[in-house]
PDB file of C-alpha atoms in Angstrom:
ATOM      1  CA  UNK A   1       0.000   0.000   0.000  1.00 59.00           C
ATOM      2  CA  UNK A   2       1.164   3.512  -0.806  1.00 68.00           C
ATOM      3  CA  UNK A   3       2.160   5.400   2.333  1.00 93.00           C
ATOM      4  CA  UNK A   4      -0.728   7.854   2.483  1.00 96.00           C
ATOM      5  CA  UNK A   5      -2.454   8.777   5.714  1.00 97.00           C
ATOM      6  CA  UNK A   6      -5.512  10.991   5.849  1.00 98.00           C
ATOM      7  CA  UNK A   7      -6.785  12.606   9.011  1.00 97.00           C
ATOM      8  CA  UNK A   8      -9.328  12.833  10.395  1.00 98.00           C
ATOM      9  CA  UNK A   9     -11.009   9.823   8.815  1.00 97.00           C
ATOM     10  CA  UNK A  10     -14.444  10.918   9.993  1.00 98.00           C
ATOM     11  CA  UNK A  11     -15.684  14.315  11.073  1.00 98.00           C
ATOM     12  CA  UNK A  12     -19.015  15.949  11.768  1.00 98.00           C
ATOM     13  CA  UNK A  13     -18.970  19.723  11.877  1.00 97.00           C
ATOM     14  CA  UNK A  14     -21.421  22.595  11.921  1.00 97.00           C
ATOM     15  CA  UNK A  15     -22.184  24.947   9.074  1.00 97.00           C
ATOM     16  CA  UNK A  16     -19.935  27.970   9.102  1.00 97.00           C
ATOM     17  CA  UNK A  17     -17.034  26.413  10.986  1.00 97.00           C
ATOM     18  CA  UNK A  18     -13.572  26.008   9.460  1.00 96.00           C
ATOM     19  CA  UNK A  19     -12.328  22.481   8.808  1.00 97.00           C
ATOM     20  CA  UNK A  20      -8.877  21.233   7.868  1.00 98.00           C
ATOM     21  CA  UNK A  21      -8.150  17.822   6.412  1.00 98.00           C
ATOM     22  CA  UNK A  22      -4.609  16.543   6.383  1.00 98.00           C
ATOM     23  CA  UNK A  23      -2.860  14.261   3.940  1.00 98.00           C
ATOM     24  CA  UNK A  24       0.510  12.848   4.908  1.00 98.00           C
ATOM     25  CA  UNK A  25       2.695  10.766   2.585  1.00 97.00           C
ATOM     26  CA  UNK A  26       5.870   8.821   3.197  1.00 96.00           C
ATOM     27  CA  UNK A  27       6.716   8.226  -0.491  1.00 93.00           C
ATOM     28  CA  UNK A  28       8.422  11.576  -1.153  1.00 93.00           C
ATOM     29  CA  UNK A  29       6.236  12.048  -4.234  1.00 92.00           C
ATOM     30  CA  UNK A  30       6.194  15.467  -5.831  1.00 92.00           C
ATOM     31  CA  UNK A  31       2.523  15.655  -6.780  1.00 92.00           C
ATOM     32  CA  UNK A  32      -0.379  15.620  -4.342  1.00 95.00           C
ATOM     33  CA  UNK A  33      -4.098  15.978  -5.022  1.00 95.00           C
ATOM     34  CA  UNK A  34      -7.367  16.446  -3.212  1.00 97.00           C
ATOM     35  CA  UNK A  35     -10.509  14.918  -4.745  1.00 97.00           C
ATOM     36  CA  UNK A  36     -14.056  14.762  -3.506  1.00 97.00           C
ATOM     37  CA  UNK A  37     -16.411  11.901  -4.315  1.00 96.00           C
ATOM     38  CA  UNK A  38     -20.166  12.344  -4.516  1.00 94.00           C
ATOM     39  CA  UNK A  39     -22.953  10.125  -5.859  1.00 88.00           C
ATOM     40  CA  UNK A  40     -23.615  10.830  -9.527  1.00 84.00           C
ATOM     41  CA  UNK A  41     -20.428  12.846  -9.914  1.00 86.00           C
ATOM     42  CA  UNK A  42     -17.628  10.410  -9.310  1.00 87.00           C
ATOM     43  CA  UNK A  43     -14.296  11.812  -8.205  1.00 93.00           C
ATOM     44  CA  UNK A  44     -13.648  15.479  -8.906  1.00 94.00           C
ATOM     45  CA  UNK A  45     -10.369  17.326  -8.465  1.00 94.00           C
ATOM     46  CA  UNK A  46     -10.426  20.144  -5.901  1.00 97.00           C
ATOM     47  CA  UNK A  47      -6.812  21.320  -5.754  1.00 96.00           C
ATOM     48  CA  UNK A  48      -3.446  19.880  -6.518  1.00 94.00           C
ATOM     49  CA  UNK A  49       0.189  20.580  -5.726  1.00 95.00           C
ATOM     50  CA  UNK A  50       3.280  20.008  -7.829  1.00 91.00           C
ATOM     51  CA  UNK A  51       5.762  20.880  -5.106  1.00 92.00           C
ATOM     52  CA  UNK A  52       6.261  22.704  -1.837  1.00 93.00           C
ATOM     53  CA  UNK A  53       4.316  25.968  -1.922  1.00 92.00           C
ATOM     54  CA  UNK A  54       3.207  25.259  -5.524  1.00 94.00           C
ATOM     55  CA  UNK A  55      -0.526  24.656  -5.750  1.00 95.00           C
ATOM     56  CA  UNK A  56      -3.259  25.136  -8.312  1.00 94.00           C
ATOM     57  CA  UNK A  57      -7.014  24.889  -8.609  1.00 95.00           C
ATOM     58  CA  UNK A  58      -8.927  21.931  -9.912  1.00 93.00           C
ATOM     59  CA  UNK A  59     -12.435  21.522 -11.218  1.00 90.00           C
ATOM     60  CA  UNK A  60     -14.336  22.264  -7.972  1.00 95.00           C
ATOM     61  CA  UNK A  61     -12.104  24.589  -5.951  1.00 96.00           C
ATOM     62  CA  UNK A  62     -14.647  27.184  -4.758  1.00 96.00           C
ATOM     63  CA  UNK A  63     -14.858  27.237  -0.958  1.00 96.00           C
ATOM     64  CA  UNK A  64     -11.585  25.345  -0.520  1.00 98.00           C
ATOM     65  CA  UNK A  65      -7.997  26.353   0.027  1.00 97.00           C
ATOM     66  CA  UNK A  66      -4.839  24.281   0.310  1.00 98.00           C
ATOM     67  CA  UNK A  67      -1.348  24.583   1.630  1.00 97.00           C
ATOM     68  CA  UNK A  68       1.819  22.583   1.238  1.00 97.00           C
ATOM     69  CA  UNK A  69       4.709  23.693   3.415  1.00 96.00           C
ATOM     70  CA  UNK A  70       6.464  20.305   3.382  1.00 96.00           C
ATOM     71  CA  UNK A  71       6.773  17.640   0.715  1.00 95.00           C
ATOM     72  CA  UNK A  72       4.972  15.117   2.887  1.00 97.00           C
ATOM     73  CA  UNK A  73       1.949  17.169   3.943  1.00 98.00           C
ATOM     74  CA  UNK A  74      -0.927  18.616   1.919  1.00 98.00           C
ATOM     75  CA  UNK A  75      -3.692  20.373   3.833  1.00 98.00           C
ATOM     76  CA  UNK A  76      -7.204  21.043   2.577  1.00 98.00           C
ATOM     77  CA  UNK A  77      -9.157  23.766   4.370  1.00 98.00           C
ATOM     78  CA  UNK A  78     -12.821  24.544   4.186  1.00 97.00           C
ATOM     79  CA  UNK A  79     -12.869  28.156   5.333  1.00 93.00           C
ATOM     80  CA  UNK A  80     -16.563  28.133   6.287  1.00 96.00           C
ATOM     81  CA  UNK A  81     -18.120  24.719   5.852  1.00 97.00           C
ATOM     82  CA  UNK A  82     -21.459  24.393   4.044  1.00 97.00           C
ATOM     83  CA  UNK A  83     -23.812  21.447   3.739  1.00 97.00           C
ATOM     84  CA  UNK A  84     -22.856  21.116   0.044  1.00 97.00           C
ATOM     85  CA  UNK A  85     -19.355  20.215   1.196  1.00 98.00           C
ATOM     86  CA  UNK A  86     -20.603  17.065   2.886  1.00 98.00           C
ATOM     87  CA  UNK A  87     -18.644  14.473   0.965  1.00 98.00           C
ATOM     88  CA  UNK A  88     -15.876  11.918   0.999  1.00 98.00           C
ATOM     89  CA  UNK A  89     -12.483  13.498   0.423  1.00 98.00           C
ATOM     90  CA  UNK A  90      -9.585  11.551  -1.048  1.00 98.00           C
ATOM     91  CA  UNK A  91      -5.974  12.529  -1.144  1.00 97.00           C
ATOM     92  CA  UNK A  92      -3.806  11.145  -3.944  1.00 95.00           C
ATOM     93  CA  UNK A  93      -0.096  11.209  -4.662  1.00 94.00           C
ATOM     94  CA  UNK A  94       1.971  10.799  -7.784  1.00 89.00           C
ATOM     95  CA  UNK A  95       5.604  10.947  -8.817  1.00 82.00           C
ATOM     96  CA  UNK A  96       4.505  12.616 -12.035  1.00 74.00           C
ATOM     97  CA  UNK A  97       5.390   9.705 -14.295  1.00 63.00           C
ATOM     98  CA  UNK A  98       1.923   9.313 -15.725  1.00 61.00           C
ATOM     99  CA  UNK A  99      -1.442   7.894 -14.812  1.00 57.00           C
ATOM    100  CA  UNK A 100      -0.089   4.565 -13.653  1.00 63.00           C
ATOM    101  CA  UNK A 101       1.595   6.055 -10.613  1.00 75.00           C
ATOM    102  CA  UNK A 102      -1.339   7.780  -8.901  1.00 85.00           C
ATOM    103  CA  UNK A 103      -2.235   6.306  -5.534  1.00 90.00           C
ATOM    104  CA  UNK A 104      -5.177   7.212  -3.325  1.00 94.00           C
ATOM    105  CA  UNK A 105      -5.586   7.420   0.408  1.00 96.00           C
ATOM    106  CA  UNK A 106      -8.375   5.772   2.353  1.00 96.00           C
ATOM    107  CA  UNK A 107     -10.636   8.819   2.447  1.00 97.00           C
ATOM    108  CA  UNK A 108     -12.019  11.308   4.955  1.00 98.00           C
ATOM    109  CA  UNK A 109     -15.773  11.309   5.534  1.00 98.00           C
ATOM    110  CA  UNK A 110     -16.999  14.822   6.279  1.00 98.00           C
ATOM    111  CA  UNK A 111     -20.537  15.678   7.322  1.00 98.00           C
ATOM    112  CA  UNK A 112     -21.589  19.320   7.636  1.00 98.00           C
ATOM    113  CA  UNK A 113     -24.782  19.762   9.650  1.00 96.00           C
TER     114      UNK A 113
ATOM    115  CA  UNK B   1     -22.567  16.459 -21.301  1.00 73.00           C
ATOM    116  CA  UNK B   2     -19.897  14.987 -19.058  1.00 81.00           C
ATOM    117  CA  UNK B   3     -16.448  14.408 -20.497  1.00 90.00           C
ATOM    118  CA  UNK B   4     -16.560  10.791 -19.348  1.00 94.00           C
ATOM    119  CA  UNK B   5     -19.752   8.739 -19.239  1.00 94.00           C
ATOM    120  CA  UNK B   6     -20.114   5.496 -17.327  1.00 94.00           C
ATOM    121  CA  UNK B   7     -23.215   3.433 -16.596  1.00 87.00           C
ATOM    122  CA  UNK B   8     -23.645   3.427 -12.792  1.00 83.00           C
ATOM    123  CA  UNK B   9     -25.240  -0.016 -12.693  1.00 86.00           C
ATOM    124  CA  UNK B  10     -25.627  -1.874 -10.447  1.00 91.00           C
ATOM    125  CA  UNK B  11     -24.510  -4.863 -12.442  1.00 95.00           C
ATOM    126  CA  UNK B  12     -25.267  -8.211 -10.835  1.00 96.00           C
ATOM    127  CA  UNK B  13     -23.729 -11.391 -12.260  1.00 97.00           C
ATOM    128  CA  UNK B  14     -23.229 -14.993 -11.101  1.00 97.00           C
ATOM    129  CA  UNK B  15     -19.810 -16.249 -10.094  1.00 98.00           C
ATOM    130  CA  UNK B  16     -17.780 -17.359 -13.107  1.00 97.00           C
ATOM    131  CA  UNK B  17     -19.431 -14.951 -15.544  1.00 97.00           C
ATOM    132  CA  UNK B  18     -17.549 -12.683 -17.908  1.00 97.00           C
ATOM    133  CA  UNK B  19     -18.110  -9.060 -16.968  1.00 97.00           C
ATOM    134  CA  UNK B  20     -17.880  -6.156 -19.384  1.00 97.00           C
ATOM    135  CA  UNK B  21     -17.573  -2.616 -18.041  1.00 97.00           C
ATOM    136  CA  UNK B  22     -17.477   0.370 -20.351  1.00 97.00           C
ATOM    137  CA  UNK B  23     -16.879   4.099 -20.551  1.00 97.00           C
ATOM    138  CA  UNK B  24     -17.270   6.601 -23.351  1.00 97.00           C
ATOM    139  CA  UNK B  25     -15.556   9.942 -23.535  1.00 96.00           C
ATOM    140  CA  UNK B  26     -15.736  13.110 -25.573  1.00 95.00           C
ATOM    141  CA  UNK B  27     -12.209  14.559 -25.485  1.00 93.00           C
ATOM    142  CA  UNK B  28     -10.144  13.005 -28.255  1.00 92.00           C
ATOM    143  CA  UNK B  29      -6.961  14.355 -26.641  1.00 91.00           C
ATOM    144  CA  UNK B  30      -7.067  11.857 -23.760  1.00 92.00           C
ATOM    145  CA  UNK B  31      -3.998   9.618 -23.903  1.00 90.00           C
ATOM    146  CA  UNK B  32      -3.915   7.695 -20.608  1.00 90.00           C
ATOM    147  CA  UNK B  33      -6.746   5.390 -19.627  1.00 93.00           C
ATOM    148  CA  UNK B  34      -7.105   3.757 -16.250  1.00 93.00           C
ATOM    149  CA  UNK B  35      -9.454   1.488 -14.388  1.00 96.00           C
ATOM    150  CA  UNK B  36      -9.694   1.744 -10.634  1.00 95.00           C
ATOM    151  CA  UNK B  37     -11.429  -0.640  -8.277  1.00 97.00           C
ATOM    152  CA  UNK B  38     -13.006   0.742  -5.129  1.00 97.00           C
ATOM    153  CA  UNK B  39     -14.314  -1.398  -2.322  1.00 97.00           C
ATOM    154  CA  UNK B  40     -16.953   0.013  -0.015  1.00 94.00           C
ATOM    155  CA  UNK B  41     -15.586   2.760   2.241  1.00 93.00           C
ATOM    156  CA  UNK B  42     -12.087   2.405   0.794  1.00 94.00           C
ATOM    157  CA  UNK B  43      -9.941   4.484  -1.534  1.00 95.00           C
ATOM    158  CA  UNK B  44      -9.694   3.672  -5.267  1.00 95.00           C
ATOM    159  CA  UNK B  45      -6.887   1.308  -6.215  1.00 93.00           C
ATOM    160  CA  UNK B  46      -5.361   1.193  -9.661  1.00 91.00           C
ATOM    161  CA  UNK B  47      -6.327  -1.961 -11.521  1.00 93.00           C
ATOM    162  CA  UNK B  48      -5.315  -1.399 -15.125  1.00 92.00           C
ATOM    163  CA  UNK B  49      -3.488   1.278 -17.055  1.00 89.00           C
ATOM    164  CA  UNK B  50      -3.260   1.740 -20.810  1.00 89.00           C
ATOM    165  CA  UNK B  51      -1.491   4.343 -22.860  1.00 85.00           C
ATOM    166  CA  UNK B  52      -3.228   5.282 -26.121  1.00 82.00           C
ATOM    167  CA  UNK B  53      -5.065   2.549 -28.037  1.00 82.00           C
ATOM    168  CA  UNK B  54      -4.856  -1.193 -27.720  1.00 85.00           C
ATOM    169  CA  UNK B  55      -5.371  -4.031 -25.295  1.00 91.00           C
ATOM    170  CA  UNK B  56      -3.713  -4.912 -22.042  1.00 93.00           C
ATOM    171  CA  UNK B  57      -4.153  -8.115 -20.101  1.00 95.00           C
ATOM    172  CA  UNK B  58      -3.372  -8.854 -16.470  1.00 94.00           C
ATOM    173  CA  UNK B  59      -4.576 -12.177 -15.161  1.00 96.00           C
ATOM    174  CA  UNK B  60      -8.374 -12.241 -15.339  1.00 97.00           C
ATOM    175  CA  UNK B  61      -8.558  -8.575 -16.365  1.00 97.00           C
ATOM    176  CA  UNK B  62      -8.338  -7.151 -19.882  1.00 97.00           C
ATOM    177  CA  UNK B  63      -8.484  -3.454 -20.694  1.00 96.00           C
ATOM    178  CA  UNK B  64      -9.299  -2.247 -24.194  1.00 96.00           C
ATOM    179  CA  UNK B  65      -9.084   1.241 -25.639  1.00 96.00           C
ATOM    180  CA  UNK B  66     -10.688   2.212 -28.941  1.00 94.00           C
ATOM    181  CA  UNK B  67      -9.731   5.818 -29.543  1.00 92.00           C
ATOM    182  CA  UNK B  68     -11.524   5.984 -32.891  1.00 92.00           C
ATOM    183  CA  UNK B  69     -14.805   5.305 -31.085  1.00 93.00           C
ATOM    184  CA  UNK B  70     -13.794   7.087 -27.845  1.00 94.00           C
ATOM    185  CA  UNK B  71     -14.691   3.936 -25.933  1.00 94.00           C
ATOM    186  CA  UNK B  72     -12.850   1.956 -23.293  1.00 96.00           C
ATOM    187  CA  UNK B  73     -13.703  -1.391 -21.755  1.00 97.00           C
ATOM    188  CA  UNK B  74     -12.674  -3.582 -18.872  1.00 97.00           C
ATOM    189  CA  UNK B  75     -13.351  -7.309 -19.090  1.00 97.00           C
ATOM    190  CA  UNK B  76     -13.259  -9.558 -16.057  1.00 98.00           C
ATOM    191  CA  UNK B  77     -13.092 -13.288 -16.753  1.00 98.00           C
ATOM    192  CA  UNK B  78     -14.199 -15.954 -14.287  1.00 98.00           C
ATOM    193  CA  UNK B  79     -15.645 -13.308 -11.989  1.00 98.00           C
ATOM    194  CA  UNK B  80     -15.443 -13.954  -8.244  1.00 98.00           C
ATOM    195  CA  UNK B  81     -17.471 -12.622  -5.307  1.00 97.00           C
ATOM    196  CA  UNK B  82     -14.305 -10.772  -4.267  1.00 97.00           C
ATOM    197  CA  UNK B  83     -14.626  -8.745  -7.490  1.00 98.00           C
ATOM    198  CA  UNK B  84     -17.748  -7.102  -6.039  1.00 97.00           C
ATOM    199  CA  UNK B  85     -16.842  -3.425  -5.936  1.00 97.00           C
ATOM    200  CA  UNK B  86     -17.296  -0.171  -7.790  1.00 96.00           C
ATOM    201  CA  UNK B  87     -15.185   0.156 -10.932  1.00 97.00           C
ATOM    202  CA  UNK B  88     -14.126   3.630 -11.982  1.00 96.00           C
ATOM    203  CA  UNK B  89     -12.717   4.533 -15.339  1.00 96.00           C
ATOM    204  CA  UNK B  90     -10.367   7.493 -15.494  1.00 93.00           C
ATOM    205  CA  UNK B  91      -8.412   9.230 -18.177  1.00 92.00           C
ATOM    206  CA  UNK B  92      -5.959  12.059 -18.632  1.00 89.00           C
ATOM    207  CA  UNK B  93      -4.249  14.142 -21.222  1.00 85.00           C
ATOM    208  CA  UNK B  94      -0.665  13.581 -22.270  1.00 77.00           C
ATOM    209  CA  UNK B  95       1.957  14.627 -19.715  1.00 72.00           C
ATOM    210  CA  UNK B  96      -0.477  15.349 -16.901  1.00 75.00           C
ATOM    211  CA  UNK B  97      -1.644  13.444 -13.837  1.00 73.00           C
ATOM    212  CA  UNK B  98      -4.952  15.276 -13.515  1.00 81.00           C
ATOM    213  CA  UNK B  99      -7.506  12.546 -13.907  1.00 88.00           C
ATOM    214  CA  UNK B 100     -11.072  12.823 -15.194  1.00 91.00           C
ATOM    215  CA  UNK B 101     -13.213  10.088 -13.700  1.00 93.00           C
ATOM    216  CA  UNK B 102     -16.389   8.366 -14.720  1.00 94.00           C
ATOM    217  CA  UNK B 103     -19.055   8.059 -12.049  1.00 94.00           C
ATOM    218  CA  UNK B 104     -18.304   4.380 -11.464  1.00 95.00           C
ATOM    219  CA  UNK B 105     -20.176   1.114 -12.078  1.00 96.00           C
ATOM    220  CA  UNK B 106     -21.170  -0.941  -9.072  1.00 95.00           C
ATOM    221  CA  UNK B 107     -20.606  -4.656  -9.669  1.00 97.00           C
ATOM    222  CA  UNK B 108     -21.969  -7.477  -7.554  1.00 97.00           C
ATOM    223  CA  UNK B 109     -20.871 -11.054  -8.159  1.00 97.00           C
ATOM    224  CA  UNK B 110     -23.068 -13.536  -6.344  1.00 96.00           C
ATOM    225  CA  UNK B 111     -22.019 -17.120  -5.498  1.00 95.00           C
TER     226      UNK B 111
END
C-alpha cells in the first residue's frame, strides 16, 4: 500500500465552521491531489500541488484552500463549511510519471450539519 | 454532457461470468486510460493502465481502448465474489496526472 495517511477519517462539523483535512505521505512524491467523491459525480479534483508551496485549482475549488509547506503534507481547508461540502475526500499522490503512478488514500468522511 | 460517461449499474452477475464494463468519452486528446477498483468505504486502487489505443491483459482482467470510437472497456473473466466493488474509469491528457473520472459502475458477483 502507498504510504498515504488521511486525518481525520471521519468528522461531523457545523455549518460555518472552518475544517482542515490533512494528507501525509511517506513516499516523497512530488505531486499531491485532493478529490471529492459524490454520488452521480464520481471523483472530482479540488486542488493539486506540484511541489512545496506550488498549488493550483482543480475543477471544484470554490470554498476550498490548500497549503503545502512540506513535501509530505498537503492540507485542505474549508474556510466556512457548508452542507454542500458534505462528501468523501480523497488525497492522492503521484511521482509525475503518468497515470499509472497515482495512488489514493483511504478517504475522509466529512458531514456538515 | 460529461467528459466521461459510465453506466452506474448496479450490475449483478453470477460467479464465473464474464463481466464487461465500459466508458465513453468526448475529449479526443485523452492519452492515458485507467481502471480503478473501489471497495466500499475504501480508496480507489489502480487496476489497469493503458497508454493510447490497444489491449492490455493482467490475469483475469483485460483493458481495451478504442480511440476511434472514444470507448474503453474492462473485461473480467471468471468473476469472483471478491470482485464485487465499484469500478471507476479514469483518463488524462498527455503529460499530466490530472484525472477525469467516470461516475463508477457498481458490480456485484453472487455465489
